[in-house]
Every structure is written in C-alpha cells, then in structure tokens.
Short mmCIF file of C-alpha atoms in Angstrom, two decimals:
data_model
loop_
_atom_site.label_atom_id
_atom_site.label_comp_id
_atom_site.label_asym_id
_atom_site.label_seq_id
_atom_site.Cartn_x
_atom_site.Cartn_y
_atom_site.Cartn_z
CA ILE A 114 0.02 -0.04 0.00
CA ASP A 115 1.42 3.29 -1.03
CA ILE A 116 -0.06 6.19 1.03
CA ALA A 117 0.28 9.86 -0.10
CA GLY A 118 1.57 11.76 3.10
CA LYS A 119 2.70 10.59 6.49
CA VAL A 120 0.51 7.88 8.13
CA ARG A 121 -0.40 8.82 11.70
CA ALA A 122 -2.70 6.03 12.61
CA ILE A 123 -4.19 2.71 11.09
CA LYS A 124 -7.01 0.28 12.12
CA PHE A 125 -8.23 -2.99 10.81
CA VAL A 126 -12.16 -2.50 10.07
CA ARG A 127 -14.97 -4.70 8.51
CA ILE A 128 -17.35 -3.15 6.01
CA ASP A 129 -20.21 -5.02 4.21
CA GLY A 130 -18.24 -8.15 5.15
CA ARG A 131 -14.95 -7.44 3.81
CA GLU A 132 -11.62 -6.48 5.80
CA TYR A 133 -9.99 -3.10 5.33
CA ILE A 134 -7.16 -1.26 6.68
CA ALA A 135 -8.32 2.30 7.60
CA VAL A 136 -5.40 4.62 7.21
CA VAL A 137 -5.10 8.20 8.64
CA ALA A 138 -2.84 10.83 6.47
CA GLY A 139 -3.29 14.32 6.47
CA ASN A 140 -6.97 15.18 7.15
CA GLU A 141 -8.26 12.02 5.55
CA VAL A 142 -9.23 8.49 6.29
CA THR A 143 -8.93 5.97 3.52
CA PHE A 144 -9.81 2.30 3.17
CA TRP A 145 -7.69 -0.33 1.57
CA ASN A 146 -8.65 -3.80 0.88
CA ALA A 147 -6.58 -6.11 3.25
CA ALA A 148 -6.61 -8.87 0.85
CA THR A 149 -5.70 -6.90 -2.40
CA GLY A 150 -4.07 -3.84 -0.99
CA LYS A 151 -6.20 -1.71 -3.35
CA GLN A 152 -7.98 1.44 -2.12
CA ASN A 153 -11.77 1.55 -1.91
CA GLU A 154 -12.33 4.76 -3.71
CA ALA A 155 -15.93 4.77 -2.70
CA HIS A 156 -15.08 5.06 0.96
CA LYS A 157 -13.12 8.00 2.16
CA PHE A 158 -13.74 10.35 5.06
CA GLU A 159 -12.24 13.93 5.12
CA THR A 160 -12.53 16.16 8.36
CA PRO A 161 -14.58 19.42 7.57
CA VAL A 162 -11.74 22.00 8.29
CA GLN A 163 -11.05 25.19 6.42
CA ASP A 164 -7.40 24.69 6.70
CA ASP A 165 -6.43 21.60 4.81
CA SER A 166 -2.95 21.45 6.64
CA VAL A 167 -4.74 20.42 9.99
CA ARG A 168 -3.89 16.87 10.51
CA ILE A 169 -5.73 13.97 12.07
CA LEU A 170 -3.55 12.50 14.96
CA SER A 171 -5.73 9.80 16.22
CA LEU A 172 -8.12 7.03 15.24
CA ALA A 173 -10.58 4.64 16.96
CA VAL A 174 -13.33 2.20 15.56
CA SER A 175 -16.22 0.71 17.16
CA GLN A 176 -17.05 -2.45 14.96
CA ASN A 177 -20.13 -3.16 16.87
CA LYS A 178 -21.76 0.11 15.93
CA ASN A 179 -19.92 0.59 12.58
CA LEU A 180 -18.40 3.95 14.00
CA LEU A 181 -15.14 5.52 13.17
CA ALA A 182 -13.88 8.52 15.13
CA VAL A 183 -10.70 10.71 14.68
CA GLY A 184 -9.07 13.45 16.76
CA SER A 185 -7.28 16.22 14.90
CA GLU A 186 -4.54 18.80 15.96
CA ASP A 187 -7.11 21.69 15.88
CA GLY A 188 -8.75 20.26 18.91
CA THR A 189 -11.84 18.70 17.00
CA ILE A 190 -13.16 15.05 17.07
CA THR A 191 -15.10 13.80 14.11
CA LEU A 192 -17.35 10.78 13.98
CA TRP A 193 -18.79 8.94 11.07
CA ASP A 194 -21.02 5.86 10.40
CA MET A 195 -18.63 3.64 8.27
CA LYS A 196 -21.60 1.78 6.38
CA THR A 197 -23.77 4.80 5.46
CA LYS A 198 -20.55 7.28 5.31
CA GLU A 199 -22.72 9.87 7.24
CA MET A 200 -20.82 12.22 9.55
CA LYS A 201 -22.51 11.86 12.85
CA PHE A 202 -20.82 14.93 14.67
CA HIS A 203 -17.91 17.21 14.51
CA ALA A 204 -17.09 18.90 17.77
CA CYS A 205 -14.65 20.80 19.78
CA SER A 206 -12.93 18.59 22.38
CA TYR A 207 -10.87 21.32 24.11
CA GLY A 208 -11.44 24.12 26.62
CA GLU A 209 -13.60 24.53 29.77
CA LEU A 210 -16.36 22.14 30.25
CA GLU A 211 -18.93 24.56 31.24
CA ASN A 212 -18.57 26.68 28.22
CA ASN A 213 -17.24 24.27 25.59
CA ASN A 214 -16.82 27.08 22.96
CA ASP A 215 -15.66 25.57 19.55
CA ALA A 216 -14.02 29.04 18.71
CA ILE A 217 -10.75 27.82 20.04
CA CYS A 218 -10.80 25.02 17.46
CA LYS A 219 -11.56 27.23 14.54
CA ALA A 220 -8.10 27.93 13.75
CA ARG A 221 -5.05 25.56 13.77
CA GLY A 222 -3.33 25.31 17.23
CA ASP A 223 0.28 25.45 18.23
CA GLY A 224 0.22 22.26 19.99
CA ALA A 225 -1.76 23.23 22.68
CA VAL A 226 -5.08 21.83 21.37
CA GLU A 227 -4.16 18.48 19.79
CA ILE A 228 -6.37 15.40 20.25
CA ARG A 229 -3.78 12.71 20.56
CA SER A 230 -6.03 9.79 21.48
CA VAL A 231 -9.70 8.47 21.05
CA ALA A 232 -11.05 5.27 22.22
CA PHE A 233 -14.51 3.40 22.21
CA ASN A 234 -15.65 1.37 25.05
CA THR A 235 -16.55 -2.35 24.07
CA GLU A 236 -20.17 -1.71 23.47
CA GLY A 237 -19.46 1.39 21.49
CA THR A 238 -21.79 3.44 23.68
CA LEU A 239 -19.03 5.72 24.86
CA LEU A 240 -16.45 7.76 23.31
CA ALA A 241 -13.29 9.03 25.04
CA SER A 242 -10.89 11.64 23.73
CA GLY A 243 -7.69 12.70 25.22
CA SER A 244 -5.98 16.17 24.50
CA SER A 245 -3.19 18.59 25.22
CA ASP A 246 -5.30 20.35 27.77
CA SER A 247 -4.34 17.33 30.10
CA HIS A 248 -7.94 16.17 30.25
CA VAL A 249 -9.94 13.10 29.28
CA TRP A 250 -13.30 13.94 27.58
CA LEU A 251 -16.25 11.56 27.57
CA TRP A 252 -18.90 11.56 24.81
CA ASP A 253 -22.11 9.90 23.71
CA PRO A 254 -21.06 8.86 20.19
CA GLN A 255 -24.65 8.56 19.19
CA SER A 256 -25.94 11.90 19.96
CA GLY A 257 -22.44 13.71 20.05
CA GLU A 258 -23.50 15.03 23.45
CA LEU A 259 -20.43 15.91 25.75
CA LEU A 260 -20.90 13.92 28.97
CA THR A 261 -18.21 14.90 31.25
CA ARG A 262 -14.40 15.35 31.30
CA SER A 263 -11.66 14.29 33.81
CA VAL A 264 -10.74 16.54 36.91
CA GLY A 265 -7.77 18.92 36.71
CA SER A 266 -4.40 18.54 38.16
CA SER A 267 -5.32 20.21 41.43
CA GLU A 268 -7.70 17.32 41.99
CA GLY A 269 -5.63 14.44 40.93
CA GLY A 270 -5.94 14.44 37.28
CA HIS A 271 -3.05 14.68 34.61
CA ILE A 272 -0.59 17.44 34.43
CA ASN A 273 0.42 16.93 30.81
CA SER A 274 -0.92 15.85 27.35
CA VAL A 275 -3.19 12.73 27.43
CA VAL A 276 -1.80 10.68 24.54
CA GLY A 277 -3.15 7.14 24.93
CA LEU A 278 -6.69 5.84 25.91
CA ALA A 279 -8.19 2.26 26.49
CA PHE A 280 -11.23 0.91 27.86
CA ASP A 281 -10.97 -2.26 29.92
CA PRO A 282 -13.45 -4.84 28.20
CA GLN A 283 -14.15 -6.59 31.57
CA THR A 284 -14.80 -3.73 33.98
CA GLY A 285 -15.39 -0.80 31.68
CA ASN A 286 -12.83 1.39 33.28
CA LEU A 287 -10.89 3.77 31.18
CA ALA A 288 -7.06 3.92 31.23
CA SER A 289 -5.33 7.24 30.13
CA GLY A 290 -1.69 7.44 29.48
CA SER A 291 0.00 10.87 29.51
CA TRP A 292 3.46 12.66 28.91
CA ASP A 293 3.45 13.25 32.85
CA ASN A 294 4.73 9.78 33.14
CA THR A 295 1.50 8.28 34.60
CA VAL A 296 -1.25 6.23 33.76
CA ARG A 297 -4.63 6.96 35.41
CA ILE A 298 -7.43 4.72 35.78
CA TRP A 299 -11.03 5.93 35.67
CA ASN A 300 -14.33 4.61 36.28
CA PRO A 301 -16.94 6.29 33.99
CA GLU A 302 -20.21 6.35 35.98
CA THR A 303 -23.46 8.24 36.53
CA ASP A 304 -24.48 9.98 39.74
CA GLU A 305 -27.88 9.79 41.51
CA ASN A 306 -29.01 12.66 39.24
CA GLY A 307 -27.84 10.90 36.14
CA ASP A 308 -24.83 12.93 35.45
CA TRP A 309 -21.97 11.39 34.07
CA ARG A 310 -18.50 11.76 35.81
CA LEU A 311 -15.18 10.00 35.67
CA GLU A 312 -14.21 8.73 39.03
CA LEU A 313 -10.23 8.47 39.50
CA VAL A 314 -9.62 4.88 40.58
CA ASP A 315 -5.86 4.62 40.66
CA VAL A 316 -2.60 6.37 39.57
CA LEU A 317 0.27 4.12 38.09
CA SER A 318 3.61 6.18 37.95
CA GLY A 319 7.16 5.49 37.22
CA HIS A 320 6.67 4.88 33.52
#
C-alpha cells in the first residue's frame, strides 16, 4: 500500500463483510482492501476543516456500532458511520467544560489543542478523547453530547497531554496515559441525578 503523506494511525475494520485497513494521513481516512491492497475509492472520510493542513492525529473504531472516530490537531473530534458514510458529529474537544466554545478549534493550534487519543468502549456506547489540555473527555457517540471530562491537576488529574486511551472490556474502566509519566484509571459512571463523571480509581506512576 502506497500512501500519499505521513501515516499517523491505522486500524483494521470490516465493512459489508470485507476487511479493510483504515489509514489516516493528512486530514483524510482512506480504506484499503486487506486482501488485495487496493483502495476503496468509494469510501473516504475527510474532516470538515477550512485549513487543509490540519492533520488527523488519532483514530478509533467501534465495529459493533460501525463507527469511526478521529481526533485532530485543531482540537476537534469527528465521527462517521462506516456503512452509511454519514458524518454523525464534529465537535470541539478542548477548553472548559462549562462553556465548551468551539471558537478555540476554528484555527489551527500551536500544539496546545491536539487530540492525540480517542477510544470507544467495548459496546460502542461511549467515546473518550484525550487532548493536550491534560483532560480526558467523555462523549455519547450516538448523539454527540459531551458527557463529562476528567478533573484537573489540582484534583488528581493529569498534568500533561493525554496521549493514550483504552477501555477495559471486563470492568468498563478507562485507562489514560500521559506525558506526565503516569497512567490513570477512571471509572465512567453516573451519579444519583444521572449526570456522568469520571471517578479516579488509581494512578500508576514510574513509566
């Protein structure tokens, strides 16, 4: 497979019973037949950005729900339905939770707004994104609703960019890796009012 541009993320995916390799380069996701190595020209996703130089940095797939999500260096996440090719939402995943204003994501950042990690839970009902603001953000992938984000450094959160995310398929807990040399374990849960939160369970340091 010969890709135009630097490859920043790849995933195996199944579409209509066929296996493809989803490849991120620039602001596009292209799909290549795993058996033949040929590109599926009918399947290509492109982030809706005014500046074509804004790159996608991270990629996640929920095969159960046929969903594909990417995080970009302008602070946005974008999600598509892989079968219908419909873009389900495009949102700013950076800034303060209370006034999540996408104005900060309108222009290309200087490394302060990059979304370096995205991950679905096993069921495909939750989407997490990790950014250079040191927070983990939790989304409803069906509605695009922002559910919550992790606490700040003064309350036990990360103190540097979140660059890796993974859900535990057994417990549903979420692990986040950061350039602060720690891995934090979070429990995504709802309180008595039905509001989501990320409860800090453990901090693994020394990495």
